[in-house]
Coordinates of C-alpha atoms and ligand atoms in Angstrom, one line a residue:
M8 CA 42.3 -40.8 -0.6
N9 CA 44.2 -41.1 -4.1
K10 CA 45.1 -38.3 -6.0
L11 CA 42.4 -38.9 -8.6
R12 CA 39.9 -38.6 -5.8
I13 CA 41.3 -35.3 -4.6
V14 CA 41.3 -33.6 -8.0
F15 CA 37.5 -35.0 -8.7
W16 CA 36.4 -33.3 -5.3
A17 CA 38.3 -30.2 -6.0
I18 CA 36.6 -29.8 -9.5
A19 CA 33.1 -30.7 -7.8
I20 CA 33.6 -28.2 -5.2
F21 CA 34.6 -25.6 -7.7
L22 CA 31.5 -26.2 -9.8
M23 CA 29.2 -26.0 -6.9
A24 CA 30.6 -22.8 -5.9
G25 CA 30.2 -21.2 -9.6
P26 CA 26.6 -20.3 -9.0
I27 CA 27.2 -18.8 -5.5
G28 CA 30.1 -16.6 -7.1
A29 CA 27.9 -15.9 -9.9
S30 CA 25.3 -14.4 -8.0
A31 CA 27.5 -11.3 -7.2
A32 CA 26.7 -10.3 -11.0
E33 CA 22.7 -10.8 -10.4
E34 CA 21.0 -7.7 -11.5
V35 CA 17.6 -6.0 -12.3
N36 CA 16.9 -3.2 -14.6
L37 CA 14.4 -0.7 -13.5
Y38 CA 12.7 2.0 -15.5
S39 CA 11.4 4.5 -12.9
A40 CA 9.1 7.5 -13.1
R41 CA 10.3 8.5 -9.7
K42 CA 13.4 10.8 -9.7
E43 CA 16.8 9.2 -8.7
K44 CA 17.0 10.8 -5.3
L45 CA 13.2 9.5 -4.4
I46 CA 14.1 5.9 -5.0
K47 CA 17.9 5.3 -5.3
P48 CA 18.5 5.0 -1.3
L49 CA 15.9 2.3 -1.2
L50 CA 17.3 0.5 -3.9
D51 CA 20.8 0.6 -2.5
Q52 CA 19.5 -1.0 0.5
F53 CA 17.7 -3.9 -1.5
S54 CA 21.3 -4.3 -3.2
A55 CA 23.0 -4.5 0.3
Q56 CA 20.4 -6.9 1.5
T57 CA 20.2 -9.3 -1.6
G58 CA 23.4 -8.8 -3.4
I59 CA 21.3 -7.8 -6.7
M60 CA 22.4 -4.8 -8.6
V61 CA 19.8 -2.4 -9.7
N62 CA 20.5 -0.6 -13.1
L63 CA 18.2 2.6 -12.8
V64 CA 16.9 4.5 -15.8
T65 CA 14.8 7.4 -14.8
G66 CA 12.4 9.5 -16.9
K67 CA 9.1 11.1 -17.1
A68 CA 6.1 8.7 -16.7
D69 CA 4.7 9.1 -20.2
A70 CA 8.1 9.1 -21.8
L71 CA 9.1 5.7 -20.0
L72 CA 5.6 4.1 -21.3
K73 CA 6.4 5.3 -24.7
K74 CA 10.1 3.9 -24.5
L75 CA 8.7 0.7 -23.3
K76 CA 6.2 0.5 -26.1
S77 CA 9.1 1.3 -28.8
E78 CA 11.3 -1.4 -27.3
G79 CA 8.7 -3.9 -27.0
I80 CA 10.1 -7.7 -26.4
N81 CA 13.6 -6.4 -26.5
S82 CA 13.3 -3.8 -23.9
P83 CA 16.1 -4.2 -21.3
A84 CA 13.7 -3.3 -18.4
D85 CA 12.4 -5.8 -15.9
V86 CA 10.4 -3.6 -13.7
L87 CA 8.4 -0.4 -14.4
L88 CA 8.0 1.9 -11.5
T89 CA 5.5 4.7 -12.2
T90 CA 2.5 6.6 -11.0
D91 CA -1.2 6.6 -11.4
A92 CA -3.4 3.7 -11.8
G93 CA -4.6 5.0 -15.1
R94 CA -1.2 4.7 -16.5
L95 CA -0.4 1.5 -15.1
H96 CA -3.8 0.3 -16.9
R97 CA -2.3 2.0 -20.1
A98 CA 0.7 -0.3 -19.8
K99 CA -1.4 -3.1 -19.3
V100 CA -3.5 -2.5 -22.5
A101 CA -0.2 -1.8 -24.4
G102 CA 1.0 -5.4 -23.4
V103 CA 4.2 -4.0 -22.3
I104 CA 3.7 -5.5 -18.7
Q105 CA 2.9 -9.2 -17.7
P106 CA 0.9 -10.5 -14.6
F107 CA 2.5 -12.3 -11.9
H108 CA 1.4 -13.8 -8.5
S109 CA 3.0 -13.0 -5.4
A110 CA 1.7 -14.2 -2.0
V111 CA 3.9 -11.4 -0.2
L112 CA 2.2 -8.7 -2.3
K113 CA -1.2 -9.9 -1.9
N114 CA -0.7 -9.9 1.9
A115 CA 1.0 -6.5 1.9
I116 CA -1.0 -4.3 -0.6
P117 CA -5.0 -4.2 -0.2
P118 CA -6.8 -5.4 -3.1
Q119 CA -8.4 -2.3 -4.3
Y120 CA -4.5 -0.9 -4.8
R121 CA -3.6 -3.8 -7.1
D122 CA -4.6 -4.9 -10.6
T123 CA -7.1 -7.9 -10.2
E124 CA -5.0 -9.9 -12.7
G125 CA -1.8 -9.3 -11.2
H126 CA -0.4 -6.8 -13.7
W127 CA 0.5 -4.2 -11.4
Y128 CA 0.6 -3.7 -7.4
G129 CA 0.4 -0.2 -5.8
L130 CA 3.2 0.9 -3.6
S131 CA 2.0 4.3 -2.3
L132 CA -1.2 6.4 -2.2
R133 CA -1.4 9.8 -3.6
A134 CA -4.6 11.6 -2.2
R135 CA -6.3 14.4 -4.2
P136 CA -8.5 16.4 -1.4
I137 CA -9.9 19.9 -1.6
M138 CA -7.5 22.4 -0.3
Y139 CA -9.0 25.8 1.1
V140 CA -7.4 29.1 2.1
K141 CA -7.7 29.6 5.7
G142 CA -9.7 32.5 6.7
R143 CA -11.4 32.8 3.4
V144 CA -13.2 29.4 3.5
N145 CA -14.7 27.9 6.7
P146 CA -14.3 24.1 6.3
S147 CA -18.1 23.9 7.5
E148 CA -18.7 25.1 3.9
L149 CA -17.2 22.1 2.4
S150 CA -18.4 18.5 2.2
S151 CA -17.9 16.6 -1.1
Y152 CA -16.4 17.0 -4.8
E153 CA -20.2 17.1 -5.9
A154 CA -20.8 20.0 -3.7
L155 CA -18.3 22.1 -5.4
A156 CA -20.6 22.7 -8.5
D157 CA -22.8 24.9 -6.2
K158 CA -23.1 28.5 -7.3
K159 CA -21.6 29.7 -4.3
W160 CA -18.0 28.7 -5.4
K161 CA -18.4 30.7 -8.9
N162 CA -14.9 32.0 -9.6
R163 CA -13.3 30.6 -6.7
I164 CA -11.8 27.1 -7.8
C165 CA -8.4 26.5 -9.2
I166 CA -7.7 23.1 -10.8
R167 CA -5.3 22.1 -13.5
S168 CA -6.5 21.0 -17.2
S169 CA -8.6 18.0 -18.2
S170 CA -5.2 16.9 -20.1
N171 CA -3.8 15.8 -16.7
I172 CA -4.3 12.0 -15.8
Y173 CA -5.0 13.1 -12.0
N174 CA -8.2 14.9 -13.1
Q175 CA -9.1 12.0 -15.4
S176 CA -8.9 9.7 -12.6
L177 CA -10.6 11.8 -10.3
I178 CA -13.6 12.2 -12.9
A179 CA -13.4 8.4 -13.4
S180 CA -13.9 7.7 -9.8
M181 CA -16.9 10.0 -10.0
I182 CA -18.4 8.3 -12.9
S183 CA -18.0 5.2 -10.9
A184 CA -19.8 6.4 -8.1
N185 CA -22.6 8.4 -10.0
G186 CA -22.8 7.5 -13.4
I187 CA -22.0 9.3 -16.6
K188 CA -25.2 11.6 -16.9
K189 CA -24.7 12.8 -13.1
T190 CA -21.1 13.3 -13.7
E191 CA -21.3 15.3 -16.8
A192 CA -24.2 17.5 -15.3
W193 CA -22.0 18.1 -12.3
A194 CA -18.9 18.8 -14.4
K195 CA -20.8 21.3 -16.7
K196 CA -21.5 23.5 -13.4
F197 CA -18.2 22.7 -11.7
V198 CA -16.3 24.0 -14.8
K199 CA -18.2 27.4 -14.6
N200 CA -16.9 27.9 -11.1
F201 CA -13.3 27.8 -12.2
A202 CA -11.6 31.2 -11.2
R203 CA -9.3 30.9 -14.3
P204 CA -8.6 28.9 -17.4
P205 CA -6.8 25.8 -16.1
K206 CA -3.2 26.2 -16.4
G207 CA 0.0 25.0 -14.6
G208 CA 0.7 22.0 -12.5
D209 CA -0.9 21.2 -8.9
R210 CA 1.6 23.4 -7.1
D211 CA 0.4 26.2 -9.3
Q212 CA -2.9 25.9 -8.0
I213 CA -2.0 26.0 -4.5
K214 CA 0.0 29.0 -5.2
G215 CA -3.3 30.6 -7.1
A216 CA -5.4 30.0 -3.9
A217 CA -2.7 31.6 -1.7
S218 CA -2.1 34.7 -3.8
G219 CA -5.8 35.3 -4.0
Q220 CA -6.8 34.3 -7.5
C221 CA -9.2 31.4 -5.8
D222 CA -10.4 30.3 -2.6
I223 CA -10.0 26.7 -3.4
A224 CA -7.5 24.3 -5.0
I225 CA -7.8 20.7 -6.0
A226 CA -4.2 19.2 -5.7
N227 CA -2.4 16.0 -4.6
T228 CA -1.2 16.4 -1.0
Y229 CA 2.4 15.4 -1.9
Y230 CA 2.7 18.7 -3.7
L231 CA 1.5 20.5 -0.4
A232 CA 4.1 18.5 1.5
G233 CA 6.9 19.4 -0.9
M234 CA 6.0 22.8 -0.7
L235 CA 5.8 23.0 3.0
K236 CA 9.4 22.0 3.2
A237 CA 10.8 23.7 0.0
K238 CA 14.1 25.8 0.5
D239 CA 11.9 28.7 -1.4
K240 CA 10.4 31.1 1.4
K241 CA 7.5 32.0 -1.1
Q242 CA 6.4 28.3 -1.6
R243 CA 6.4 27.8 2.1
A244 CA 4.4 31.0 2.8
A245 CA 1.7 29.8 0.0
A246 CA 1.6 26.3 1.5
N247 CA 0.9 27.6 5.0
K248 CA -2.0 29.7 3.8
V249 CA -3.8 26.7 2.9
A250 CA -5.5 23.7 4.7
V251 CA -6.7 20.1 3.7
F252 CA -10.0 19.1 3.4
W253 CA -11.1 15.7 3.1
P254 CA -14.1 15.4 0.9
N255 CA -16.9 12.6 0.9
Q256 CA -16.4 11.4 4.2
S257 CA -19.9 10.7 4.8
D258 CA -20.1 8.6 1.6
R259 CA -17.4 7.0 -0.7
G260 CA -14.4 8.6 0.8
S261 CA -11.9 10.9 -0.7
H262 CA -10.2 10.2 -4.0
V263 CA -6.8 8.3 -4.0
N264 CA -4.5 7.1 -6.9
I265 CA -1.3 5.2 -6.5
S266 CA 2.2 4.8 -7.5
G267 CA 2.8 1.2 -8.5
A268 CA 5.2 -1.3 -10.1
A269 CA 4.9 -3.8 -12.7
L270 CA 6.7 -6.7 -14.3
T271 CA 7.8 -6.0 -18.1
I272 CA 6.8 -8.3 -20.8
S273 CA 10.5 -8.5 -21.7
A274 CA 11.7 -9.2 -18.3
K275 CA 15.1 -11.3 -18.2
N276 CA 15.6 -11.3 -14.4
R277 CA 12.0 -12.2 -13.5
A278 CA 12.8 -13.6 -10.0
N279 CA 15.0 -10.6 -9.2
A280 CA 12.3 -8.3 -10.4
I281 CA 9.6 -9.8 -8.2
Q282 CA 11.9 -9.9 -5.1
L283 CA 12.4 -6.1 -5.8
I284 CA 8.7 -5.4 -5.9
E285 CA 8.4 -7.5 -2.7
F286 CA 11.1 -5.6 -1.2
L287 CA 9.2 -2.3 -1.8
S288 CA 6.1 -3.5 -0.1
T289 CA 7.9 -4.3 3.2
P290 CA 6.7 -1.9 6.1
K291 CA 10.3 -0.5 6.5
S292 CA 10.5 0.3 2.8
Q293 CA 6.9 1.5 2.8
E294 CA 7.5 4.0 5.5
W295 CA 10.5 5.4 3.8
Y296 CA 9.0 5.5 0.4
A297 CA 5.9 7.2 1.3
E298 CA 7.7 9.7 3.5
T299 CA 10.2 10.6 0.9
N300 CA 7.5 11.1 -1.8
G301 CA 5.1 12.8 0.6
E302 CA 2.5 10.2 -0.1
Y303 CA 0.6 7.8 1.9
P304 CA 1.9 4.2 2.3
A305 CA -0.3 1.5 0.4
R306 CA 0.3 -1.0 3.3
K307 CA -1.8 -0.7 6.3
G308 CA -0.3 0.0 9.7
V309 CA 2.9 1.8 8.5
K310 CA 4.2 4.8 10.3
M311 CA 3.6 8.2 8.8
S312 CA 5.3 11.5 8.7
D313 CA 4.4 14.5 11.1
T314 CA 3.2 16.4 7.8
L315 CA 0.8 13.5 6.9
N316 CA -0.5 13.2 10.5
S317 CA -1.0 16.9 10.8
W318 CA -3.7 16.5 8.2
G319 CA -5.6 13.9 10.1
K320 CA -7.0 10.6 9.2
F321 CA -9.3 10.3 6.2
K322 CA -11.6 7.7 4.7
A323 CA -10.4 6.9 1.2
D324 CA -12.6 5.7 -1.6
D325 CA -11.8 2.2 -1.7
L326 CA -13.2 1.8 -5.2
N327 CA -10.5 -0.8 -7.0
L328 CA -8.5 1.3 -8.8
V329 CA -8.5 -0.8 -12.0
N330 CA -11.7 1.3 -12.5
L331 CA -9.8 4.5 -13.1
G332 CA -8.0 2.7 -16.2
K333 CA -11.0 1.3 -17.6
L334 CA -13.1 4.4 -17.4
N335 CA -10.3 6.7 -18.4
P336 CA -11.3 7.2 -22.1
K337 CA -15.0 8.0 -20.8
A338 CA -13.8 10.4 -18.3
V339 CA -11.6 12.4 -21.1
M340 CA -14.7 12.5 -23.3
L341 CA -16.9 13.9 -20.5
M342 CA -14.5 16.5 -19.4
D343 CA -14.1 17.5 -23.0
R344 CA -18.2 18.0 -23.5
A345 CA -18.1 19.8 -20.3
G346 CA -15.8 22.3 -21.7
W347 CA -12.9 21.7 -19.4
K348 CA -10.1 22.9 -21.0
Ligands
LIG316 FE1 2.6 14.5 -9.6

């Protein structure tokens, strides 16, 4: 081999190695409504596996959505990780996320937990059952959300305000099941059974029940899971006073919502972004993510924590969650008409 040939091959090998060397700088930018400690370990695993660095920006769900809207096409974000199908739908309507199709995600996530057009994919389930105070309520008295409009629950129910998206989504699911008229008539009676004007978050409803202000609280189960393992003794004591009742088991099932991920309209690291969302849907990620957040895995057949198992199996409403977003404005207006503060 002559000298020239050696130089040629040396240059060729150098050039071929280029992209491999460059892959160390691969990255993906994530806007996350999940707190750092509830997502970072999983992101580190992703980086270790793929060599893709994840730049994490955390914030409150509504604030992140606002940020995406104001940044528009110039946003540095590639992926939005947030809670509630209603909010993911708002992101879609606002035009800040774009559809993508992934055979991996279609296989991993049941169809009711992802957008029909591929704008977002659910990663965990957040159940919103009835919680009752042990000893003060016999679970045999409970059956459905609808039955909570009965007079016997007067002044016995704690639930947060109608400005909260969890309640808006619950009402949207009832509109879908029962229609507007029936749901409005129900809501008017339901509101009369409130033990106090709505205030505070879901934890406050559980505390209200435990302290005797009400006998029933409507709350997402991850709050109860969080209280059960809280450092604060008072929170643990309050949580231990209540039990979970899964409503509507003889018809559509209990209301569930999701946390989910979407590809932003501005995504410059598209392939890495999709790879990250797919990674979050693997059985191992699903197990960690659900357990750490006190939620249920979106993927079927994934191992669950002892706390979740202690509440038993339940039938979830299999309404396609796209409807929660679509019916959100109607739900908000209905709650207002019903006098739900
Ligand atoms: Fe929450």
